[in-house]
Amino acid sequence: MNNTQTKGYVGRFAPSPTGKLHIGSLLTAVASFLDARHHQGRWLVRMEDLDPPREVAGAADAILRTLEHFGLYWDGEVVYQSRRHDLYQAALSRLQQNHQVYPCYCSRKTVLTEARGQGIDGAIYSGHCAQAKPAETPDKIPAWRIRVPDQMIAFTDAVVSGQQQNLARQVGDFVLRRADGFWAYQLAVVVDDAEQGVNHVVRGQDLLLSTPRQIYLQQQLGYTVPMYAHLPLLTNALGQKWSKQTHAPALNEAQREALLRQVLRYLGLGEAPAVDHVSELLLWATGQWQMPKTGCLSIITTDV
Ligand code: GLU
Ligand code: ZN
């Protein structure tokens, strides 16, 4: 049975307020919006403000204003991860009760020196604290890690098709709550997607390698695994992903029609017709929409 038909499509855009939207994040927002609207679905916006040191004051509001300016209107209230501590704690407590997680007291230095090798996301944690007895635990606040299995986690992505990863060999036991008390992205995103009923995740390919961790967490927490679509990344002329670190320019709102047309072209929708108002561009694109299929990782270089 098709889940989408029985429960209705729920998609989302989940920016981190570390800066203003740029052409790369606009592409993600537009694609997830169009996919949701094309399927008569709901489109939610969630502010991923979990990491205060990386946040920029005013960025969350600026992102919301830009979305509205481009006609990307969301359904319901914007959800802020910084206000959802209790939900994340409840999920961690369930994993604690089932002994699927353990406290890790290792310093960054220990993690690096004892690493089992290099994984897709840096050093693979040795598992040092996985066997520690409670009596041996030092008097400091631990991080919490989840034990991962030595088996393949596979999924079919709507853009890049078949994907698989062995968490034990390529990632290692990963952190759900950091020693500084902040929640890890991997836990928060899984709890929120489930709690908000999100069944379609459309986002950039920079998160493709995080997806097996998220699927594993969904399985451990008894959540339904959503459909995933990981979009090509836009890069600058040096081949770097547009981001705050690569100095992606903020979107020039005076050029919103040209920018939207550009994004629709990147998404493979071709040349949009002349319109009186930008909102008609999104309506046109909703009718035309098809998820771009690349079959492999891909990038588009842009000068915007
Ligand atoms: N907050 C993440 C980011 O801005 C996106 C998370 C997601 O879409 O799962 O990169
Ligand atoms: Zn440890």
PDB file of C-alpha atoms and ligand atoms in Angstrom:
ATOM      1  CA  MET A   1       0.000   0.000   0.000  1.00  0.00           C
ATOM      2  CA  ASN A   2       1.214   3.475  -0.781  1.00  0.00           C
ATOM      3  CA  ASN A   3       1.936   5.343   2.408  1.00  0.00           C
ATOM      4  CA  THR A   4       1.702   8.706   0.689  1.00  0.00           C
ATOM      5  CA  GLN A   5      -1.878   8.133  -0.346  1.00  0.00           C
ATOM      6  CA  THR A   6      -3.096   6.827   2.969  1.00  0.00           C
ATOM      7  CA  LYS A   7      -1.414   9.346   5.243  1.00  0.00           C
ATOM      8  CA  GLY A   8      -0.831  12.263   2.921  1.00  0.00           C
ATOM      9  CA  TYR A   9       2.479  13.696   1.913  1.00  0.00           C
ATOM     10  CA  VAL A  10       4.352  15.669   4.570  1.00  0.00           C
ATOM     11  CA  GLY A  11       7.609  17.321   3.575  1.00  0.00           C
ATOM     12  CA  ARG A  12       9.814  19.907   5.210  1.00  0.00           C
ATOM     13  CA  PHE A  13      12.654  22.378   4.838  1.00  0.00           C
ATOM     14  CA  ALA A  14      14.999  22.410   7.819  1.00  0.00           C
ATOM     15  CA  PRO A  15      17.553  25.227   7.653  1.00  0.00           C
ATOM     16  CA  SER A  16      20.189  25.882  10.307  1.00  0.00           C
ATOM     17  CA  PRO A  17      20.228  29.584  11.194  1.00  0.00           C
ATOM     18  CA  THR A  18      23.972  29.944  10.660  1.00  0.00           C
ATOM     19  CA  GLY A  19      23.541  32.642   8.012  1.00  0.00           C
ATOM     20  CA  LYS A  20      21.164  33.881   5.352  1.00  0.00           C
ATOM     21  CA  LEU A  21      19.804  31.687   2.577  1.00  0.00           C
ATOM     22  CA  HIS A  22      22.038  31.371  -0.473  1.00  0.00           C
ATOM     23  CA  ILE A  23      21.503  29.877  -3.902  1.00  0.00           C
ATOM     24  CA  GLY A  24      22.249  26.349  -2.609  1.00  0.00           C
ATOM     25  CA  SER A  25      19.737  26.503   0.217  1.00  0.00           C
ATOM     26  CA  LEU A  26      17.181  28.169  -2.072  1.00  0.00           C
ATOM     27  CA  LEU A  27      17.495  25.180  -4.417  1.00  0.00           C
ATOM     28  CA  THR A  28      16.767  22.789  -1.538  1.00  0.00           C
ATOM     29  CA  ALA A  29      13.850  24.892  -0.311  1.00  0.00           C
ATOM     30  CA  VAL A  30      12.303  25.167  -3.784  1.00  0.00           C
ATOM     31  CA  ALA A  31      12.712  21.458  -4.570  1.00  0.00           C
ATOM     32  CA  SER A  32      11.199  20.287  -1.283  1.00  0.00           C
ATOM     33  CA  PHE A  33       8.366  22.841  -1.666  1.00  0.00           C
ATOM     34  CA  LEU A  34       7.596  21.770  -5.259  1.00  0.00           C
ATOM     35  CA  ASP A  35       7.723  18.069  -4.441  1.00  0.00           C
ATOM     36  CA  ALA A  36       5.265  18.608  -1.567  1.00  0.00           C
ATOM     37  CA  ARG A  37       2.891  20.828  -3.543  1.00  0.00           C
ATOM     38  CA  HIS A  38       3.021  18.566  -6.590  1.00  0.00           C
ATOM     39  CA  HIS A  39       1.798  15.743  -4.324  1.00  0.00           C
ATOM     40  CA  GLN A  40      -0.853  17.974  -2.701  1.00  0.00           C
ATOM     41  CA  GLY A  41       1.202  17.643   0.440  1.00  0.00           C
ATOM     42  CA  ARG A  42       1.994  19.735   3.462  1.00  0.00           C
ATOM     43  CA  TRP A  43       5.304  21.606   3.573  1.00  0.00           C
ATOM     44  CA  LEU A  44       6.736  22.395   7.003  1.00  0.00           C
ATOM     45  CA  VAL A  45       9.617  24.611   8.049  1.00  0.00           C
ATOM     46  CA  ARG A  46      11.800  23.626  10.991  1.00  0.00           C
ATOM     47  CA  MET A  47      14.552  25.831  12.327  1.00  0.00           C
ATOM     48  CA  GLU A  48      17.529  23.653  13.308  1.00  0.00           C
ATOM     49  CA  ASP A  49      18.905  25.965  15.978  1.00  0.00           C
ATOM     50  CA  LEU A  50      20.626  23.340  18.090  1.00  0.00           C
ATOM     51  CA  ASP A  51      24.139  24.680  18.039  1.00  0.00           C
ATOM     52  CA  PRO A  52      24.142  28.211  19.491  1.00  0.00           C
ATOM     53  CA  PRO A  53      27.898  28.781  18.953  1.00  0.00           C
ATOM     54  CA  ARG A  54      27.390  28.401  15.180  1.00  0.00           C
ATOM     55  CA  GLU A  55      24.286  30.546  15.008  1.00  0.00           C
ATOM     56  CA  VAL A  56      24.067  34.096  13.738  1.00  0.00           C
ATOM     57  CA  ALA A  57      21.709  36.511  15.506  1.00  0.00           C
ATOM     58  CA  GLY A  58      18.735  37.363  13.329  1.00  0.00           C
ATOM     59  CA  ALA A  59      19.430  34.604  10.781  1.00  0.00           C
ATOM     60  CA  ALA A  60      16.314  32.563  11.616  1.00  0.00           C
ATOM     61  CA  ASP A  61      14.000  35.528  11.012  1.00  0.00           C
ATOM     62  CA  ALA A  62      15.904  36.531   7.887  1.00  0.00           C
ATOM     63  CA  ILE A  63      15.502  33.000   6.468  1.00  0.00           C
ATOM     64  CA  LEU A  64      11.748  33.040   7.088  1.00  0.00           C
ATOM     65  CA  ARG A  65      11.365  36.468   5.488  1.00  0.00           C
ATOM     66  CA  THR A  66      13.319  35.322   2.434  1.00  0.00           C
ATOM     67  CA  LEU A  67      11.149  32.220   2.062  1.00  0.00           C
ATOM     68  CA  GLU A  68       8.027  34.395   2.116  1.00  0.00           C
ATOM     69  CA  HIS A  69       9.575  36.806  -0.311  1.00  0.00           C
ATOM     70  CA  PHE A  70      10.066  33.971  -2.797  1.00  0.00           C
ATOM     71  CA  GLY A  71       6.482  32.798  -2.312  1.00  0.00           C
ATOM     72  CA  LEU A  72       7.569  29.705  -0.394  1.00  0.00           C
ATOM     73  CA  TYR A  73       4.748  29.705   2.163  1.00  0.00           C
ATOM     74  CA  TRP A  74       4.822  26.914   4.697  1.00  0.00           C
ATOM     75  CA  ASP A  75       2.022  25.116   6.525  1.00  0.00           C
ATOM     76  CA  GLY A  76       1.484  25.410  10.262  1.00  0.00           C
ATOM     77  CA  GLU A  77       3.826  26.950  12.798  1.00  0.00           C
ATOM     78  CA  VAL A  78       7.584  27.016  12.383  1.00  0.00           C
ATOM     79  CA  VAL A  79       9.168  24.529  14.775  1.00  0.00           C
ATOM     80  CA  TYR A  80      12.368  25.525  16.626  1.00  0.00           C
ATOM     81  CA  GLN A  81      14.607  22.668  17.729  1.00  0.00           C
ATOM     82  CA  SER A  82      15.973  24.742  20.609  1.00  0.00           C
ATOM     83  CA  ARG A  83      12.538  24.437  22.269  1.00  0.00           C
ATOM     84  CA  ARG A  84      12.228  20.672  21.936  1.00  0.00           C
ATOM     85  CA  HIS A  85      14.686  19.426  24.548  1.00  0.00           C
ATOM     86  CA  ASP A  86      12.059  17.253  26.261  1.00  0.00           C
ATOM     87  CA  LEU A  87      11.290  15.306  23.099  1.00  0.00           C
ATOM     88  CA  TYR A  88      14.955  14.543  22.469  1.00  0.00           C
ATOM     89  CA  GLN A  89      15.463  13.591  26.115  1.00  0.00           C
ATOM     90  CA  ALA A  90      12.489  11.206  25.961  1.00  0.00           C
ATOM     91  CA  ALA A  91      13.976   9.476  22.913  1.00  0.00           C
ATOM     92  CA  LEU A  92      17.398   9.189  24.558  1.00  0.00           C
ATOM     93  CA  SER A  93      15.796   7.804  27.743  1.00  0.00           C
ATOM     94  CA  ARG A  94      14.115   5.061  25.738  1.00  0.00           C
ATOM     95  CA  LEU A  95      17.428   4.075  24.209  1.00  0.00           C
ATOM     96  CA  GLN A  96      19.050   4.230  27.665  1.00  0.00           C
ATOM     97  CA  GLN A  97      16.411   1.894  29.108  1.00  0.00           C
ATOM     98  CA  ASN A  98      17.119  -0.576  26.315  1.00  0.00           C
ATOM     99  CA  HIS A  99      20.906  -0.293  26.854  1.00  0.00           C
ATOM    100  CA  GLN A 100      21.417   0.743  23.261  1.00  0.00           C
ATOM    101  CA  VAL A 101      23.422   3.791  24.246  1.00  0.00           C
ATOM    102  CA  TYR A 102      26.315   4.306  26.636  1.00  0.00           C
ATOM    103  CA  PRO A 103      28.021   7.297  28.207  1.00  0.00           C
ATOM    104  CA  CYS A 104      31.341   8.237  26.626  1.00  0.00           C
ATOM    105  CA  TYR A 105      33.895  10.107  28.730  1.00  0.00           C
ATOM    106  CA  CYS A 106      36.617  10.199  26.106  1.00  0.00           C
ATOM    107  CA  SER A 107      38.284  13.469  25.265  1.00  0.00           C
ATOM    108  CA  ARG A 108      38.608  14.479  21.645  1.00  0.00           C
ATOM    109  CA  LYS A 109      42.284  13.519  21.908  1.00  0.00           C
ATOM    110  CA  THR A 110      41.485   9.979  23.113  1.00  0.00           C
ATOM    111  CA  VAL A 111      38.904   9.556  20.374  1.00  0.00           C
ATOM    112  CA  LEU A 112      41.508  10.494  17.776  1.00  0.00           C
ATOM    113  CA  THR A 113      44.422   8.501  19.181  1.00  0.00           C
ATOM    114  CA  GLU A 114      42.391   5.338  19.798  1.00  0.00           C
ATOM    115  CA  ALA A 115      40.414   5.527  16.550  1.00  0.00           C
ATOM    116  CA  ARG A 116      39.678   2.250  14.746  1.00  0.00           C
ATOM    117  CA  GLY A 117      40.470   3.989  11.480  1.00  0.00           C
ATOM    118  CA  GLN A 118      39.128   6.711   9.284  1.00  0.00           C
ATOM    119  CA  GLY A 119      35.423   6.601   8.427  1.00  0.00           C
ATOM    120  CA  ILE A 120      33.203   8.648   6.185  1.00  0.00           C
ATOM    121  CA  ASP A 121      32.779  11.253   8.873  1.00  0.00           C
ATOM    122  CA  GLY A 122      36.250  11.343  10.442  1.00  0.00           C
ATOM    123  CA  ALA A 123      37.803   9.043  13.024  1.00  0.00           C
ATOM    124  CA  ILE A 124      35.872   5.866  13.809  1.00  0.00           C
ATOM    125  CA  TYR A 125      35.409   5.692  17.583  1.00  0.00           C
ATOM    126  CA  SER A 126      37.254   2.736  19.159  1.00  0.00           C
ATOM    127  CA  GLY A 127      34.367   1.744  21.407  1.00  0.00           C
ATOM    128  CA  HIS A 128      36.547   2.475  24.450  1.00  0.00           C
ATOM    129  CA  CYS A 129      33.626   3.360  26.731  1.00  0.00           C
ATOM    130  CA  ALA A 130      31.262   0.692  25.390  1.00  0.00           C
ATOM    131  CA  GLN A 131      32.637  -1.856  27.880  1.00  0.00           C
ATOM    132  CA  ALA A 132      33.339   0.452  30.849  1.00  0.00           C
ATOM    133  CA  LYS A 133      31.769  -0.460  34.188  1.00  0.00           C
ATOM    134  CA  PRO A 134      29.767   2.228  36.001  1.00  0.00           C
ATOM    135  CA  ALA A 135      32.286   2.232  38.888  1.00  0.00           C
ATOM    136  CA  GLU A 136      35.034   3.335  36.522  1.00  0.00           C
ATOM    137  CA  THR A 137      33.207   6.352  35.188  1.00  0.00           C
ATOM    138  CA  PRO A 138      34.883   9.675  35.898  1.00  0.00           C
ATOM    139  CA  ASP A 139      33.114  12.547  37.526  1.00  0.00           C
ATOM    140  CA  LYS A 140      32.228  14.583  34.466  1.00  0.00           C
ATOM    141  CA  ILE A 141      29.341  14.948  32.058  1.00  0.00           C
ATOM    142  CA  PRO A 142      29.534  12.321  29.318  1.00  0.00           C
ATOM    143  CA  ALA A 143      28.516  12.318  25.714  1.00  0.00           C
ATOM    144  CA  TRP A 144      26.015   9.567  24.815  1.00  0.00           C
ATOM    145  CA  ARG A 145      26.788   7.208  21.966  1.00  0.00           C
ATOM    146  CA  ILE A 146      24.622   4.595  20.311  1.00  0.00           C
ATOM    147  CA  ARG A 147      26.001   1.114  19.540  1.00  0.00           C
ATOM    148  CA  VAL A 148      25.839   0.362  15.836  1.00  0.00           C
ATOM    149  CA  PRO A 149      25.613  -3.047  14.135  1.00  0.00           C
ATOM    150  CA  ASP A 150      28.100  -4.633  11.736  1.00  0.00           C
ATOM    151  CA  GLN A 151      25.560  -4.927   8.950  1.00  0.00           C
ATOM    152  CA  MET A 152      24.501  -3.052   5.834  1.00  0.00           C
ATOM    153  CA  ILE A 153      21.794  -0.433   6.018  1.00  0.00           C
ATOM    154  CA  ALA A 154      20.324   0.056   2.554  1.00  0.00           C
ATOM    155  CA  PHE A 155      17.800   2.456   1.120  1.00  0.00           C
ATOM    156  CA  THR A 156      16.625   3.666  -2.266  1.00  0.00           C
ATOM    157  CA  ASP A 157      17.037   7.371  -2.810  1.00  0.00           C
ATOM    158  CA  ALA A 158      14.683   9.120  -5.243  1.00  0.00           C
ATOM    159  CA  VAL A 159      17.592  11.005  -6.830  1.00  0.00           C
ATOM    160  CA  VAL A 160      20.695   8.852  -6.453  1.00  0.00           C
ATOM    161  CA  SER A 161      18.973   5.421  -6.293  1.00  0.00           C
ATOM    162  CA  GLY A 162      20.468   2.510  -4.322  1.00  0.00           C
ATOM    163  CA  GLN A 163      22.620   3.392  -1.306  1.00  0.00           C
ATOM    164  CA  GLN A 164      24.136   1.271   1.417  1.00  0.00           C
ATOM    165  CA  GLN A 165      26.440   1.674   4.355  1.00  0.00           C
ATOM    166  CA  ASN A 166      27.841  -0.449   7.158  1.00  0.00           C
ATOM    167  CA  LEU A 167      27.667   1.722  10.268  1.00  0.00           C
ATOM    168  CA  ALA A 168      30.174  -0.287  12.330  1.00  0.00           C
ATOM    169  CA  ARG A 169      32.787  -0.245   9.575  1.00  0.00           C
ATOM    170  CA  GLN A 170      32.215   3.195   8.085  1.00  0.00           C
ATOM    171  CA  VAL A 171      30.938   5.357  10.944  1.00  0.00           C
ATOM    172  CA  GLY A 172      31.278   3.726  14.381  1.00  0.00           C
ATOM    173  CA  ASP A 173      29.171   4.280  17.498  1.00  0.00           C
ATOM    174  CA  PHE A 174      27.957   7.847  17.057  1.00  0.00           C
ATOM    175  CA  VAL A 175      27.044  10.642  19.434  1.00  0.00           C
ATOM    176  CA  LEU A 176      23.415  11.501  20.206  1.00  0.00           C
ATOM    177  CA  ARG A 177      24.090  13.983  22.948  1.00  0.00           C
ATOM    178  CA  ARG A 178      27.323  15.906  23.196  1.00  0.00           C
ATOM    179  CA  ALA A 179      29.372  16.265  26.379  1.00  0.00           C
ATOM    180  CA  ASP A 180      28.637  19.996  26.323  1.00  0.00           C
ATOM    181  CA  GLY A 181      24.945  19.125  26.694  1.00  0.00           C
ATOM    182  CA  PHE A 182      23.872  19.995  23.145  1.00  0.00           C
ATOM    183  CA  TRP A 183      21.831  17.507  21.146  1.00  0.00           C
ATOM    184  CA  ALA A 184      23.416  15.981  18.089  1.00  0.00           C
ATOM    185  CA  TYR A 185      21.819  16.731  14.740  1.00  0.00           C
ATOM    186  CA  GLN A 186      21.322  13.000  14.024  1.00  0.00           C
ATOM    187  CA  LEU A 187      19.032  12.461  17.000  1.00  0.00           C
ATOM    188  CA  ALA A 188      17.092  15.714  16.735  1.00  0.00           C
ATOM    189  CA  VAL A 189      16.393  15.350  13.020  1.00  0.00           C
ATOM    190  CA  VAL A 190      15.065  11.810  13.477  1.00  0.00           C
ATOM    191  CA  VAL A 191      12.857  12.668  16.448  1.00  0.00           C
ATOM    192  CA  ASP A 192      11.479  15.763  14.728  1.00  0.00           C
ATOM    193  CA  ASP A 193      10.818  14.151  11.366  1.00  0.00           C
ATOM    194  CA  ALA A 194       8.899  11.377  13.136  1.00  0.00           C
ATOM    195  CA  GLU A 195       7.098  13.630  15.564  1.00  0.00           C
ATOM    196  CA  GLN A 196       6.029  16.003  12.767  1.00  0.00           C
ATOM    197  CA  GLY A 197       4.837  13.118  10.598  1.00  0.00           C
ATOM    198  CA  VAL A 198       7.372  13.912   7.860  1.00  0.00           C
ATOM    199  CA  ASN A 199       7.311  11.110   5.288  1.00  0.00           C
ATOM    200  CA  HIS A 200       9.344  12.766   2.506  1.00  0.00           C
ATOM    201  CA  VAL A 201      12.771  14.263   3.090  1.00  0.00           C
ATOM    202  CA  VAL A 202      14.181  16.304   0.190  1.00  0.00           C
ATOM    203  CA  ARG A 203      17.598  17.791   0.966  1.00  0.00           C
ATOM    204  CA  GLY A 204      21.159  18.212  -0.322  1.00  0.00           C
ATOM    205  CA  GLN A 205      23.586  15.412  -1.071  1.00  0.00           C
ATOM    206  CA  ASP A 206      25.861  16.672   1.707  1.00  0.00           C
ATOM    207  CA  LEU A 207      23.543  14.708   4.023  1.00  0.00           C
ATOM    208  CA  LEU A 208      23.437  11.503   1.981  1.00  0.00           C
ATOM    209  CA  LEU A 209      26.047   9.791   4.173  1.00  0.00           C
ATOM    210  CA  SER A 210      24.117  10.710   7.333  1.00  0.00           C
ATOM    211  CA  THR A 211      20.984   8.955   6.148  1.00  0.00           C
ATOM    212  CA  PRO A 212      21.909   5.379   7.180  1.00  0.00           C
ATOM    213  CA  ARG A 213      22.534   6.653  10.730  1.00  0.00           C
ATOM    214  CA  GLN A 214      19.122   8.270  10.699  1.00  0.00           C
ATOM    215  CA  ILE A 215      17.448   5.140   9.352  1.00  0.00           C
ATOM    216  CA  TYR A 216      19.130   3.066  12.062  1.00  0.00           C
ATOM    217  CA  LEU A 217      17.861   5.465  14.737  1.00  0.00           C
ATOM    218  CA  GLN A 218      14.358   5.385  13.240  1.00  0.00           C
ATOM    219  CA  GLN A 219      14.412   1.602  13.431  1.00  0.00           C
ATOM    220  CA  GLN A 220      15.609   1.601  17.048  1.00  0.00           C
ATOM    221  CA  LEU A 221      12.955   4.130  18.070  1.00  0.00           C
ATOM    222  CA  GLY A 222      10.157   2.348  16.198  1.00  0.00           C
ATOM    223  CA  TYR A 223       9.564   5.170  13.724  1.00  0.00           C
ATOM    224  CA  THR A 224       8.524   4.845  10.092  1.00  0.00           C
ATOM    225  CA  VAL A 225      11.405   5.466   7.694  1.00  0.00           C
ATOM    226  CA  PRO A 226      10.562   8.372   5.350  1.00  0.00           C
ATOM    227  CA  MET A 227      11.311   8.487   1.614  1.00  0.00           C
ATOM    228  CA  TYR A 228      14.580  10.265   0.862  1.00  0.00           C
ATOM    229  CA  ALA A 229      15.639  12.416  -2.070  1.00  0.00           C
ATOM    230  CA  HIS A 230      19.145  13.910  -2.010  1.00  0.00           C
ATOM    231  CA  LEU A 231      19.628  16.750  -4.464  1.00  0.00           C
ATOM    232  CA  PRO A 232      22.774  17.676  -6.376  1.00  0.00           C
ATOM    233  CA  LEU A 233      24.890  20.287  -4.636  1.00  0.00           C
ATOM    234  CA  LEU A 234      25.595  23.680  -6.090  1.00  0.00           C
ATOM    235  CA  THR A 235      29.231  24.648  -5.965  1.00  0.00           C
ATOM    236  CA  ASN A 236      31.231  27.735  -6.713  1.00  0.00           C
ATOM    237  CA  ALA A 237      33.786  27.930  -9.522  1.00  0.00           C
ATOM    238  CA  LEU A 238      36.358  26.211  -7.249  1.00  0.00           C
ATOM    239  CA  GLY A 239      34.076  23.217  -6.844  1.00  0.00           C
ATOM    240  CA  GLN A 240      33.267  24.041  -3.217  1.00  0.00           C
ATOM    241  CA  LYS A 241      29.739  23.624  -1.904  1.00  0.00           C
ATOM    242  CA  TRP A 242      28.088  26.997  -1.429  1.00  0.00           C
ATOM    243  CA  SER A 243      27.918  27.623   2.291  1.00  0.00           C
ATOM    244  CA  LYS A 244      28.766  30.189   4.878  1.00  0.00           C
ATOM    245  CA  GLN A 245      32.338  28.866   4.965  1.00  0.00           C
ATOM    246  CA  THR A 246      32.760  29.332   1.213  1.00  0.00           C
ATOM    247  CA  HIS A 247      31.267  32.830   1.467  1.00  0.00           C
ATOM    248  CA  ALA A 248      28.073  32.128  -0.416  1.00  0.00           C
ATOM    249  CA  PRO A 249      26.541  35.511  -1.180  1.00  0.00           C
ATOM    250  CA  ALA A 250      23.139  36.182   0.370  1.00  0.00           C
ATOM    251  CA  LEU A 251      20.299  36.141  -2.151  1.00  0.00           C
ATOM    252  CA  ASN A 252      19.626  39.492  -3.747  1.00  0.00           C
ATOM    253  CA  GLU A 253      15.888  39.770  -3.261  1.00  0.00           C
ATOM    254  CA  ALA A 254      15.621  42.427  -5.960  1.00  0.00           C
ATOM    255  CA  GLN A 255      16.480  39.628  -8.391  1.00  0.00           C
ATOM    256  CA  ARG A 256      14.073  37.068  -7.096  1.00  0.00           C
ATOM    257  CA  GLU A 257      12.497  36.266 -10.452  1.00  0.00           C
ATOM    258  CA  ALA A 258      15.871  35.713 -12.137  1.00  0.00           C
ATOM    259  CA  LEU A 259      17.052  33.620  -9.181  1.00  0.00           C
ATOM    260  CA  LEU A 260      13.928  31.473  -9.171  1.00  0.00           C
ATOM    261  CA  ARG A 261      14.199  30.882 -12.901  1.00  0.00           C
ATOM    262  CA  GLN A 262      17.831  29.908 -12.410  1.00  0.00           C
ATOM    263  CA  VAL A 263      16.926  27.420  -9.683  1.00  0.00           C
ATOM    264  CA  LEU A 264      14.150  25.902 -11.821  1.00  0.00           C
ATOM    265  CA  ARG A 265      16.681  25.424 -14.620  1.00  0.00           C
ATOM    266  CA  TYR A 266      19.146  23.737 -12.233  1.00  0.00           C
ATOM    267  CA  LEU A 267      16.316  21.414 -11.219  1.00  0.00           C
ATOM    268  CA  GLY A 268      15.867  20.400 -14.836  1.00  0.00           C
ATOM    269  CA  LEU A 269      12.481  22.054 -15.332  1.00  0.00           C
ATOM    270  CA  GLY A 270      13.612  24.060 -18.340  1.00  0.00           C
ATOM    271  CA  GLU A 271      12.636  27.577 -19.318  1.00  0.00           C
ATOM    272  CA  ALA A 272       9.641  28.918 -17.396  1.00  0.00           C
ATOM    273  CA  PRO A 273       7.140  31.036 -19.351  1.00  0.00           C
ATOM    274  CA  ALA A 274       6.824  34.807 -18.907  1.00  0.00           C
ATOM    275  CA  VAL A 275       4.734  35.655 -15.825  1.00  0.00           C
ATOM    276  CA  ASP A 276       3.219  38.754 -14.249  1.00  0.00           C
ATOM    277  CA  HIS A 277       4.204  37.741 -10.743  1.00  0.00           C
ATOM    278  CA  VAL A 278       6.824  35.363  -9.274  1.00  0.00           C
ATOM    279  CA  SER A 279       4.161  33.299  -7.514  1.00  0.00           C
ATOM    280  CA  GLU A 280       3.072  32.123 -10.978  1.00  0.00           C
ATOM    281  CA  LEU A 281       6.533  30.681 -11.523  1.00  0.00           C
ATOM    282  CA  LEU A 282       6.071  28.354  -8.562  1.00  0.00           C
ATOM    283  CA  LEU A 283       2.592  27.383  -9.758  1.00  0.00           C
ATOM    284  CA  TRP A 284       3.966  26.554 -13.195  1.00  0.00           C
ATOM    285  CA  ALA A 285       6.847  24.596 -11.670  1.00  0.00           C
ATOM    286  CA  THR A 286       4.481  22.660  -9.380  1.00  0.00           C
ATOM    287  CA  GLY A 287       2.673  21.375 -12.466  1.00  0.00           C
ATOM    288  CA  GLN A 288       5.924  20.512 -14.258  1.00  0.00           C
ATOM    289  CA  TRP A 289       7.666  18.996 -11.279  1.00  0.00           C
ATOM    290  CA  GLN A 290       9.682  15.817 -11.530  1.00  0.00           C
ATOM    291  CA  MET A 291      12.403  14.863  -9.093  1.00  0.00           C
ATOM    292  CA  PRO A 292      15.749  15.205 -10.895  1.00  0.00           C
ATOM    293  CA  LYS A 293      17.373  11.786 -11.312  1.00  0.00           C
ATOM    294  CA  THR A 294      21.138  11.726 -11.414  1.00  0.00           C
ATOM    295  CA  GLY A 295      21.857   8.134 -10.412  1.00  0.00           C
ATOM    296  CA  CYS A 296      25.046   9.248  -8.676  1.00  0.00           C
ATOM    297  CA  LEU A 297      26.526  12.115  -6.720  1.00  0.00           C
ATOM    298  CA  SER A 298      26.543  15.257  -8.770  1.00  0.00           C
ATOM    299  CA  ILE A 299      27.321  18.915  -8.581  1.00  0.00           C
ATOM    300  CA  ILE A 300      26.344  21.988 -10.511  1.00  0.00           C
ATOM    301  CA  THR A 301      28.762  24.880 -10.652  1.00  0.00           C
ATOM    302  CA  THR A 302      27.236  28.310 -10.451  1.00  0.00           C
ATOM    303  CA  ASP A 303      28.481  31.859 -10.349  1.00  0.00           C
ATOM    304  CA  VAL A 304      25.455  33.353  -8.615  1.00  0.00           C
TER     305      VAL A 304
HETATM  306  N1  GLU B   1      19.745  21.660   9.155  1.00  0.00           N
HETATM  307  C1  GLU B   1      20.429  20.931   8.126  1.00  0.00           C
HETATM  308  C2  GLU B   1      21.204  21.881   7.256  1.00  0.00           C
HETATM  309  O1  GLU B   1      20.857  23.041   7.165  1.00  0.00           O
HETATM  310  C3  GLU B   1      19.502  20.153   7.236  1.00  0.00           C
HETATM  311  C4  GLU B   1      18.946  18.980   7.904  1.00  0.00           C
HETATM  312  C5  GLU B   1      18.076  18.089   7.052  1.00  0.00           C
HETATM  313  O2  GLU B   1      17.508  18.533   6.041  1.00  0.00           O
HETATM  314  O3  GLU B   1      17.953  16.935   7.428  1.00  0.00           O
HETATM  315  O4  GLU B   1      22.167  21.472   6.644  1.00  0.00           O
HETATM  316 ZN    ZN B   2      34.505   7.099  25.292  1.00  0.00          ZN
END
